[in-house]
mmCIF file with all atom_site columns, C-alpha atoms in Angstrom:
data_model
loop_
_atom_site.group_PDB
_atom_site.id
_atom_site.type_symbol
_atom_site.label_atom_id
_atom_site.label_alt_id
_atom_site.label_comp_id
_atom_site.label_asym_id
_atom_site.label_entity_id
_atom_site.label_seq_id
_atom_site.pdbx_PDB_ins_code
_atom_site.Cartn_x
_atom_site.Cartn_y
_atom_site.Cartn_z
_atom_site.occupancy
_atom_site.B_iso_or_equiv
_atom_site.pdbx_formal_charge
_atom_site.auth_seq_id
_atom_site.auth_comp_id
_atom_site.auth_asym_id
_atom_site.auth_atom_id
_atom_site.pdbx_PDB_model_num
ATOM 1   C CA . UNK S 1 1   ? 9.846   12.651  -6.877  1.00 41.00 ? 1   UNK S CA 1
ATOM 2   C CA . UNK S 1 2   ? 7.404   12.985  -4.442  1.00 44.00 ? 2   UNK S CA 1
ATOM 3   C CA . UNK S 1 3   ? 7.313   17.339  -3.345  1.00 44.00 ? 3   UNK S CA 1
ATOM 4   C CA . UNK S 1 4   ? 6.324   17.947  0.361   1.00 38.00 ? 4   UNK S CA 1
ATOM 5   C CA . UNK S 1 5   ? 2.890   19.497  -0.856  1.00 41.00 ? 5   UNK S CA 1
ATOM 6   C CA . UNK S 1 6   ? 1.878   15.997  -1.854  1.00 48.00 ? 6   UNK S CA 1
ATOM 7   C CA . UNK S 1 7   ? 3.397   13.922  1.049   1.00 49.00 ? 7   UNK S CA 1
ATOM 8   C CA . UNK S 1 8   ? 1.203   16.140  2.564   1.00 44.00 ? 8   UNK S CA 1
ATOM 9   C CA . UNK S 1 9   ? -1.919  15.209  0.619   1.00 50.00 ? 9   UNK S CA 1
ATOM 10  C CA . UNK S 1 10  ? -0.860  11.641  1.193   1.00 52.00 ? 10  UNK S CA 1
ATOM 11  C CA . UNK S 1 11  ? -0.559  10.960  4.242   1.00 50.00 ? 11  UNK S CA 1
ATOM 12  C CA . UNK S 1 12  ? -1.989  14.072  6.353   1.00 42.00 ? 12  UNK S CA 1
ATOM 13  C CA . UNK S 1 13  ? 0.280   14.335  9.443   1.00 42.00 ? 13  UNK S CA 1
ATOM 14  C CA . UNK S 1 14  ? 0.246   16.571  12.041  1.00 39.00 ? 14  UNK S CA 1
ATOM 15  C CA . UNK S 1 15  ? 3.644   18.268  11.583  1.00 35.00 ? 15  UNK S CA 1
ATOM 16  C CA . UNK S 1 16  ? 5.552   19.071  8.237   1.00 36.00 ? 16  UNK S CA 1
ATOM 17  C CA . UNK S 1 17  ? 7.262   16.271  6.884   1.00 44.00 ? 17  UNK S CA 1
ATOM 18  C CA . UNK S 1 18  ? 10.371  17.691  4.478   1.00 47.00 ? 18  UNK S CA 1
ATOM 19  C CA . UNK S 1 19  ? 10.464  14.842  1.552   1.00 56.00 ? 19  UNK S CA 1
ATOM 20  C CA . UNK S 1 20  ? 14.125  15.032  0.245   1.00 58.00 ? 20  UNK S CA 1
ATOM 21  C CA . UNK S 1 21  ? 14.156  13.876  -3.882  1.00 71.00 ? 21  UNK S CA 1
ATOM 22  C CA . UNK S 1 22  ? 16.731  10.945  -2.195  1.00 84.00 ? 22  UNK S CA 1
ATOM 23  C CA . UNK S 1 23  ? 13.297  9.173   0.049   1.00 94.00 ? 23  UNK S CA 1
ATOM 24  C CA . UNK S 1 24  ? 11.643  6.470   -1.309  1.00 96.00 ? 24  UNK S CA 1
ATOM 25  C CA . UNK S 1 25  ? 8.488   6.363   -0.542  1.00 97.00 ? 25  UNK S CA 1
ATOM 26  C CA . UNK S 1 26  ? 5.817   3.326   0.283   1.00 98.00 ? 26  UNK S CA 1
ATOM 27  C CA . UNK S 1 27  ? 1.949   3.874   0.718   1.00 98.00 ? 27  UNK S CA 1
ATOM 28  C CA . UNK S 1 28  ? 0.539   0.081   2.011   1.00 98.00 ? 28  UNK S CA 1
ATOM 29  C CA . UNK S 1 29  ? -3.327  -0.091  2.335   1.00 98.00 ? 29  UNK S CA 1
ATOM 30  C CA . UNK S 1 30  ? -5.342  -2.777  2.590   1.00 98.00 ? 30  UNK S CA 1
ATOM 31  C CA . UNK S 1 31  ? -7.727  -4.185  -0.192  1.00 98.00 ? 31  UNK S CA 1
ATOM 32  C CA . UNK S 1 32  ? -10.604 -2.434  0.005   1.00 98.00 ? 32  UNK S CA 1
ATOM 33  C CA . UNK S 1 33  ? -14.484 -3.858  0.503   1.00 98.00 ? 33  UNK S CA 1
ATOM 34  C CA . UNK S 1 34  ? -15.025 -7.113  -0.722  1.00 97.00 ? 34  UNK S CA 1
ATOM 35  C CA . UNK S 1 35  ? -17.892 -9.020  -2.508  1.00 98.00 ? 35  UNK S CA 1
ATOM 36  C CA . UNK S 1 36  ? -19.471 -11.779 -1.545  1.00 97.00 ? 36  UNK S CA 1
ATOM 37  C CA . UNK S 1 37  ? -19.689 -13.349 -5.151  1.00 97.00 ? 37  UNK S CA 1
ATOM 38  C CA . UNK S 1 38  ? -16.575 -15.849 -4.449  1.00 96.00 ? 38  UNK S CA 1
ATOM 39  C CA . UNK S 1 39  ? -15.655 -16.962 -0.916  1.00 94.00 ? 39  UNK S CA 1
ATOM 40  C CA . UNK S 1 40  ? -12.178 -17.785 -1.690  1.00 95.00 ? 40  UNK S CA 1
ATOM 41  C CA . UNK S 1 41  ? -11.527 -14.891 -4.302  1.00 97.00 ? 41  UNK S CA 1
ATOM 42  C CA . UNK S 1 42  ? -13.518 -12.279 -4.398  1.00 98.00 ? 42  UNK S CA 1
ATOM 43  C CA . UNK S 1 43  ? -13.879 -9.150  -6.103  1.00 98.00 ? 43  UNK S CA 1
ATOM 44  C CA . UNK S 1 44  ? -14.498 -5.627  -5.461  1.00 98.00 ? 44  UNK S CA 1
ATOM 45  C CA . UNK S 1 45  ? -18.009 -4.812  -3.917  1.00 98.00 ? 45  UNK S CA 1
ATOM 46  C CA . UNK S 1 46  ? -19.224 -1.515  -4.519  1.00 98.00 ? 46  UNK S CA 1
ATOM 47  C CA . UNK S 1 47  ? -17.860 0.432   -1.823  1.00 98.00 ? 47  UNK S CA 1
ATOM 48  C CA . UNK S 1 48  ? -15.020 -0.880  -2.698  1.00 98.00 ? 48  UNK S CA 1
ATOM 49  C CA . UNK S 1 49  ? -14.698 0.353   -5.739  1.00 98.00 ? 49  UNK S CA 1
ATOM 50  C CA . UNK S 1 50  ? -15.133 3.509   -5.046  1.00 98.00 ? 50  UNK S CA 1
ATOM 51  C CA . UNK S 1 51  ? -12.698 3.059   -2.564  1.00 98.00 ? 51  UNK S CA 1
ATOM 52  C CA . UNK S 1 52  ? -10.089 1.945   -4.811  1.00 98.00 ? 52  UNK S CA 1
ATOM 53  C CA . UNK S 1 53  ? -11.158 4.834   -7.449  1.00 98.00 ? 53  UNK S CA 1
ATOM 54  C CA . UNK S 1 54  ? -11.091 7.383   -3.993  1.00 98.00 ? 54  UNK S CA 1
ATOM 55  C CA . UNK S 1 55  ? -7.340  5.873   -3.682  1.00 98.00 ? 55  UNK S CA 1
ATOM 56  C CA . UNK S 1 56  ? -6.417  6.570   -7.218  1.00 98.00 ? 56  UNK S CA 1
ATOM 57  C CA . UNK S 1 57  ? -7.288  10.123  -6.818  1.00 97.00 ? 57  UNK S CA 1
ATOM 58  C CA . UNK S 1 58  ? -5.301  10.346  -4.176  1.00 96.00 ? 58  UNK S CA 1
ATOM 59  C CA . UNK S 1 59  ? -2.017  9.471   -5.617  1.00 97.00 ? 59  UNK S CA 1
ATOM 60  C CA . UNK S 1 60  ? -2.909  11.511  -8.357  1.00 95.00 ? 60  UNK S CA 1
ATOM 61  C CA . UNK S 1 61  ? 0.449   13.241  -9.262  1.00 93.00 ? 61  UNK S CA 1
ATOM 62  C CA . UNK S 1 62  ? 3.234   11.107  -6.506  1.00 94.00 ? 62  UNK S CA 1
ATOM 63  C CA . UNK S 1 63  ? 4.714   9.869   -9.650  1.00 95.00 ? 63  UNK S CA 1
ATOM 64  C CA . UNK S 1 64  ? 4.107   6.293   -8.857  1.00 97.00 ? 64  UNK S CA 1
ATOM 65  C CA . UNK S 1 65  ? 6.869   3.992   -9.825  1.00 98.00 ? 65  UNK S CA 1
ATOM 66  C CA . UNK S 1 66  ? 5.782   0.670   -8.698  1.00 98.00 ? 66  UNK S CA 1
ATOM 67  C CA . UNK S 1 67  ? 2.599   -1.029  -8.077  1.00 98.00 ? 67  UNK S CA 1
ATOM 68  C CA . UNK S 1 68  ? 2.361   -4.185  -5.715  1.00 98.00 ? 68  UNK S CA 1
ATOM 69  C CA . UNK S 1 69  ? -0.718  -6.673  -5.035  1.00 98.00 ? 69  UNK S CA 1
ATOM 70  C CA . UNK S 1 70  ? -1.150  -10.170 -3.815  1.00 98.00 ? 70  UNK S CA 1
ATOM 71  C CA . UNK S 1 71  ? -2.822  -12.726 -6.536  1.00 98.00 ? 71  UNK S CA 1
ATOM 72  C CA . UNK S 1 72  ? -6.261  -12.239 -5.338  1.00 98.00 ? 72  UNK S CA 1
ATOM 73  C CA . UNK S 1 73  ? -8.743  -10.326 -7.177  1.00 98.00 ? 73  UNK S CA 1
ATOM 74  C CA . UNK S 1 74  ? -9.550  -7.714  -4.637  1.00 98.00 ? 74  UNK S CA 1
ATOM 75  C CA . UNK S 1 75  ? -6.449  -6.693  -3.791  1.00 98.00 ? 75  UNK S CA 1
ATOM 76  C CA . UNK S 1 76  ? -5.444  -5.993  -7.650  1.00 98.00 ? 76  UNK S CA 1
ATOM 77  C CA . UNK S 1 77  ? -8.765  -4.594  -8.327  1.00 98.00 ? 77  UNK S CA 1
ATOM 78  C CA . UNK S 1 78  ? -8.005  -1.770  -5.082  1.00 98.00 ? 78  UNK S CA 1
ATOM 79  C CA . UNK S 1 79  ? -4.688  -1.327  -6.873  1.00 98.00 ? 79  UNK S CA 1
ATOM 80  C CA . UNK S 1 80  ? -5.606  -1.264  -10.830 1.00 98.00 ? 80  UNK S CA 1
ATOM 81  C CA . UNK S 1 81  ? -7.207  2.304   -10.298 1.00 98.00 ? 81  UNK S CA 1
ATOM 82  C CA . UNK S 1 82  ? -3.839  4.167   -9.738  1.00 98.00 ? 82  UNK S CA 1
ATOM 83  C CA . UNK S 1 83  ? -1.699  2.259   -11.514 1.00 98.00 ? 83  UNK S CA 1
ATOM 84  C CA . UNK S 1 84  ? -3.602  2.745   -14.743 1.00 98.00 ? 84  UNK S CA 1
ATOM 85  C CA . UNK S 1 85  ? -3.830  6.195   -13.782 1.00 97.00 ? 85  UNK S CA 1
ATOM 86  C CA . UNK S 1 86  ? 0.083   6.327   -13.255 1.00 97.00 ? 86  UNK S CA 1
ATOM 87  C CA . UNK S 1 87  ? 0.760   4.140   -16.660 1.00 97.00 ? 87  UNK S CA 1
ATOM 88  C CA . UNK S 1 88  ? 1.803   1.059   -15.098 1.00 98.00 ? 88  UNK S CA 1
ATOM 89  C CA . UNK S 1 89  ? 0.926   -2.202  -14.065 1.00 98.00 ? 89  UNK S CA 1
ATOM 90  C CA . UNK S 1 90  ? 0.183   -3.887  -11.096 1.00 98.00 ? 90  UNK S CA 1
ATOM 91  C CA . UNK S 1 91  ? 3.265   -6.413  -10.198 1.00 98.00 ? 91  UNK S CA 1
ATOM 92  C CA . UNK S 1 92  ? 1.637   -9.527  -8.397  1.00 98.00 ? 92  UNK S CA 1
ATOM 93  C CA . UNK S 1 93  ? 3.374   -11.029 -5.317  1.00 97.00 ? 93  UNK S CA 1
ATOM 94  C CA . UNK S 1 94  ? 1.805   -13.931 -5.025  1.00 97.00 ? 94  UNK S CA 1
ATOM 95  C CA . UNK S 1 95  ? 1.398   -14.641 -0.992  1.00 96.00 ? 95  UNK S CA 1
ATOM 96  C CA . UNK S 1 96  ? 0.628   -18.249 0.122   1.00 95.00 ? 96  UNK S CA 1
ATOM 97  C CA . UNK S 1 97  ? 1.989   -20.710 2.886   1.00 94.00 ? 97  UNK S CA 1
ATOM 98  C CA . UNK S 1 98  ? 4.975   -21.623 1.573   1.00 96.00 ? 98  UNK S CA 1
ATOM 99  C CA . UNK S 1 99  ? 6.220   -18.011 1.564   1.00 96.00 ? 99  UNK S CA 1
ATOM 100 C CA . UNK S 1 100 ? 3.679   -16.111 4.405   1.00 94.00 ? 100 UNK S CA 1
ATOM 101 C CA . UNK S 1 101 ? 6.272   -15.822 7.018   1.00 94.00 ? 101 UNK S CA 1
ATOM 102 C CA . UNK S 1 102 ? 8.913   -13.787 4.874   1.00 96.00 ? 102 UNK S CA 1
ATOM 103 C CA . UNK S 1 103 ? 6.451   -12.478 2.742   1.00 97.00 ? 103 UNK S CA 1
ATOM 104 C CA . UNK S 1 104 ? 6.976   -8.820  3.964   1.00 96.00 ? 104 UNK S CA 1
ATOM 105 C CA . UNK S 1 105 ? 10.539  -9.237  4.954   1.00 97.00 ? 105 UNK S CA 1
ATOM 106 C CA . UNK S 1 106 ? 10.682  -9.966  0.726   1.00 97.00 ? 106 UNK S CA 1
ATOM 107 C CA . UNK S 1 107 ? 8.590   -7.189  -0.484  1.00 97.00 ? 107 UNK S CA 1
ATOM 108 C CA . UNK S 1 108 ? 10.290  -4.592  2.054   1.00 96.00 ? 108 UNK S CA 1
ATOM 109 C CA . UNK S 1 109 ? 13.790  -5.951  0.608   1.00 96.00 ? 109 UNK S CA 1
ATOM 110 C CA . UNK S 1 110 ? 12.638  -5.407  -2.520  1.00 95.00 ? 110 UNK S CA 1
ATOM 111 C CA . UNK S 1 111 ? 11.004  -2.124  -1.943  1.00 96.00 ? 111 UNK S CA 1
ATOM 112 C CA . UNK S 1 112 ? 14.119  -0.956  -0.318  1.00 92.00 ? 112 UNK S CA 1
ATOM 113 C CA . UNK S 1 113 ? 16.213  -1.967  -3.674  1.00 93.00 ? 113 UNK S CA 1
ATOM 114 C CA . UNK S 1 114 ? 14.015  0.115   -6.152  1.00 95.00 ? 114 UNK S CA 1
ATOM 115 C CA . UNK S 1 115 ? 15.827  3.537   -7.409  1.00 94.00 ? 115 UNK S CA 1
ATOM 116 C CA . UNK S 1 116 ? 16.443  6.312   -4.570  1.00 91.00 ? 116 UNK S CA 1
ATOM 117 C CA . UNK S 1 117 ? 13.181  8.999   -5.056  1.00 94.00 ? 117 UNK S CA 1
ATOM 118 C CA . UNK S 1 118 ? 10.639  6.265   -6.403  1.00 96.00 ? 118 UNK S CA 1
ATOM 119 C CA . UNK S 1 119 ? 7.035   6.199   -4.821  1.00 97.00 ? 119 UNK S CA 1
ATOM 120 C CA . UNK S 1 120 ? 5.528   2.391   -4.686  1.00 98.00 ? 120 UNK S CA 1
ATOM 121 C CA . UNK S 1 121 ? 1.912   1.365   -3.585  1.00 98.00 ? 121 UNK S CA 1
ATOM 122 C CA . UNK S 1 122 ? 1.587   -2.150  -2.022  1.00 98.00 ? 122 UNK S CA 1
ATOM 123 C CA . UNK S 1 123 ? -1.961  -3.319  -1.659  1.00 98.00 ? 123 UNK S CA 1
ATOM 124 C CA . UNK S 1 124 ? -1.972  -6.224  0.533   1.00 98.00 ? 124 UNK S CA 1
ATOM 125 C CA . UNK S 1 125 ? -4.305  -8.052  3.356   1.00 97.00 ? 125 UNK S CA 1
ATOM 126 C CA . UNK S 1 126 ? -5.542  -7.570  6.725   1.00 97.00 ? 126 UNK S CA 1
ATOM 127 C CA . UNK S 1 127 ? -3.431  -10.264 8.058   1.00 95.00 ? 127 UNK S CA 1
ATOM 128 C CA . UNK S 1 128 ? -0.292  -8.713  5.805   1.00 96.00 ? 128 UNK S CA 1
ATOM 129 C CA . UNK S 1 129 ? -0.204  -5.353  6.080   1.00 97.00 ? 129 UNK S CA 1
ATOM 130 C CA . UNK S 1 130 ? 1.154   -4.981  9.570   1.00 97.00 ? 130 UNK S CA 1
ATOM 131 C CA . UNK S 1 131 ? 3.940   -7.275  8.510   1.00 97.00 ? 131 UNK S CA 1
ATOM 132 C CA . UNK S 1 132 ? 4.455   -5.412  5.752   1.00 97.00 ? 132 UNK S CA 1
ATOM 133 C CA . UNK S 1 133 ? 4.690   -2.264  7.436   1.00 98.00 ? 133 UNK S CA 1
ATOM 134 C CA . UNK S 1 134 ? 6.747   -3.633  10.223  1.00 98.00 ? 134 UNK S CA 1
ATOM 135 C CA . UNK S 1 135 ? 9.173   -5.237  7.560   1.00 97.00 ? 135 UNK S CA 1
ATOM 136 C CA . UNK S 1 136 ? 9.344   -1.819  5.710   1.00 97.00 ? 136 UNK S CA 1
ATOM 137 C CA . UNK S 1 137 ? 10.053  0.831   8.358   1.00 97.00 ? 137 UNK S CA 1
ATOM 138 C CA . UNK S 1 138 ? 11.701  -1.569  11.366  1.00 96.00 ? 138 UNK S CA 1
ATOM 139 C CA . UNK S 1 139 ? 8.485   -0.494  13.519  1.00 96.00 ? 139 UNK S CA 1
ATOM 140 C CA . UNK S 1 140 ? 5.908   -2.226  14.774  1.00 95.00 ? 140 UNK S CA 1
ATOM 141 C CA . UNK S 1 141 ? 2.634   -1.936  13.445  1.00 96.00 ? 141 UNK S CA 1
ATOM 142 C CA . UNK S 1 142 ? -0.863  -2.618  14.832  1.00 96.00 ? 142 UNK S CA 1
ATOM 143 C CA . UNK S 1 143 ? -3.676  -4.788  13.637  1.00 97.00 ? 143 UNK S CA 1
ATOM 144 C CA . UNK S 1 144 ? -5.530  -4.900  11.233  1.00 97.00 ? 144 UNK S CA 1
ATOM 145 C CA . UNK S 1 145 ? -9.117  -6.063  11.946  1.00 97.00 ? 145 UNK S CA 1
ATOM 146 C CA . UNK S 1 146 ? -11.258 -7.564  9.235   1.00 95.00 ? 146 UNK S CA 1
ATOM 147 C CA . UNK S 1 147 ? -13.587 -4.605  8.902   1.00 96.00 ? 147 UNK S CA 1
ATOM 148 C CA . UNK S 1 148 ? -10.824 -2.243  8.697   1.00 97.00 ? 148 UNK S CA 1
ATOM 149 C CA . UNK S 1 149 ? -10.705 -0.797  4.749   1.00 97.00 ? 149 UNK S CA 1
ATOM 150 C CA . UNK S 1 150 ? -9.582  2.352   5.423   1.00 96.00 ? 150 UNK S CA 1
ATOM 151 C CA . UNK S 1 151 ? -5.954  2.476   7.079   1.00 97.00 ? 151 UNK S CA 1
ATOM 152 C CA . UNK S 1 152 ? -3.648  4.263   4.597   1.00 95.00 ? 152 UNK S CA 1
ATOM 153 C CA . UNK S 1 153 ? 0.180   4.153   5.558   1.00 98.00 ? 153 UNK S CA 1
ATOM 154 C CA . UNK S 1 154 ? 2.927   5.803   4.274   1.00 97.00 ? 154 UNK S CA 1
ATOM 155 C CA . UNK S 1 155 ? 6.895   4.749   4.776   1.00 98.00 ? 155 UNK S CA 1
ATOM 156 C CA . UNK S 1 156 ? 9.225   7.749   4.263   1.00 97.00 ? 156 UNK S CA 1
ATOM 157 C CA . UNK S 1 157 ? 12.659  5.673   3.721   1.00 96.00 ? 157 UNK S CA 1
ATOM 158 C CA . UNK S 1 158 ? 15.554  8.399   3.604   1.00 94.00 ? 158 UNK S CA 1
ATOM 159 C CA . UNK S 1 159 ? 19.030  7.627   2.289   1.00 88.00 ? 159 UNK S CA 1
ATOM 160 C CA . UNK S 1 160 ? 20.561  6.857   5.755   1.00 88.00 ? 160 UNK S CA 1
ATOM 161 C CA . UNK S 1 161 ? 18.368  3.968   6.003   1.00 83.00 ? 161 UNK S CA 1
ATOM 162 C CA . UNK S 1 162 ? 15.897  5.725   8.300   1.00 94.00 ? 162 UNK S CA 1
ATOM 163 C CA . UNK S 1 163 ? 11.963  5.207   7.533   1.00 96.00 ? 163 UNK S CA 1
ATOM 164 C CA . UNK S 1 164 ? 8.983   7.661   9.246   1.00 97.00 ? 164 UNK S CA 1
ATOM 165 C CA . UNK S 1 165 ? 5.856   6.268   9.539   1.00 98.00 ? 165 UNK S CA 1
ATOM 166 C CA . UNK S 1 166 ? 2.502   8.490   8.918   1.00 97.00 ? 166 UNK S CA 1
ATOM 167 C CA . UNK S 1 167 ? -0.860  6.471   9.257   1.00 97.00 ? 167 UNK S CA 1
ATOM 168 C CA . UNK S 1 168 ? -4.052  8.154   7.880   1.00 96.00 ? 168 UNK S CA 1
ATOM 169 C CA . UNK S 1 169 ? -7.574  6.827   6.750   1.00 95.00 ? 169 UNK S CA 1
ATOM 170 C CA . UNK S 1 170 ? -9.009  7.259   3.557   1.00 91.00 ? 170 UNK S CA 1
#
């Protein structure tokens, strides 16, 4: 259950934000700095390893229930970090044509279906994570350029149904 003292740390809004133990909660970041070792799959440079360690930390103590990532290296190298740290592992959703137009429509269904009070992190891409946002909280979400890394979003989902939406950098 995520306490209000770590929605807090999370997601660093401007106003208090009361976390009832009946929200569900969904951080969705992109993966962080790639290499340039593999044009089509790449892994982690260092900056963005750090990043991904520097994201770990952060959801140090949510009680992370569910980890999400695409196939691609970097995006389950930014998420490996905290869900070793949390004692789980990262649950690929692979994203490709066939599926890229409901792919966050899918993951937000799902997302919505896990147990009332879990916490879920869903790394995903800079051409995803609006989407996936969007799909999750039924707002719209901006952009996401390419040398964006550090947009952190969390979904509040409370048990009406209704989702609050912080945005943060980290």
């Amino acid at each position: 259950m995520l306490t209000l003292t770590l929605l807090f740390a999370l997601a660093l809004p401007a106003a208090p934000v009361a976390t009832p133990g009946d929200a569900t909660v969904v951080v969705v970041v992109r993966h962080a700095e790639k290499a340039t070792d593999d044009p089509r799959d790449p892994a982690l440079n260092e900056a963005g390893s750090a990043r991904a360690q520097a994201l770990a930390r952060r959801l140090e103590g949510t009680g992370l229930d569910a980890v999400y990532a695409t196939q691609y290296r970097r995006t389950r190298l930014t998420a490996a970090p905290a869900a070793a740290s949390a004692g789980l592992e990262v649950t690929v959703r692979p994203v490709d044509a066939a599926n890229a137009a409901t792919y966050g429509a899918d993951l937000a269904r799902d997302l919505r279906a896990l147990p009332t009070g879990s916490t879920a992190l869903v790394v995903g891409h800079s051409n995803t994570v609006p989407g996936i946002v969007a799909a999750i909280s039924g707002q719209p979400a901006p952009d996401m350029p390419e040398t964006e890394y550090d947009r952190y979003t969390v979904i509040v989902l409370d048990a009406d149904g209704k989702a609050r939406v912080f945005v943060s950098t980290y």
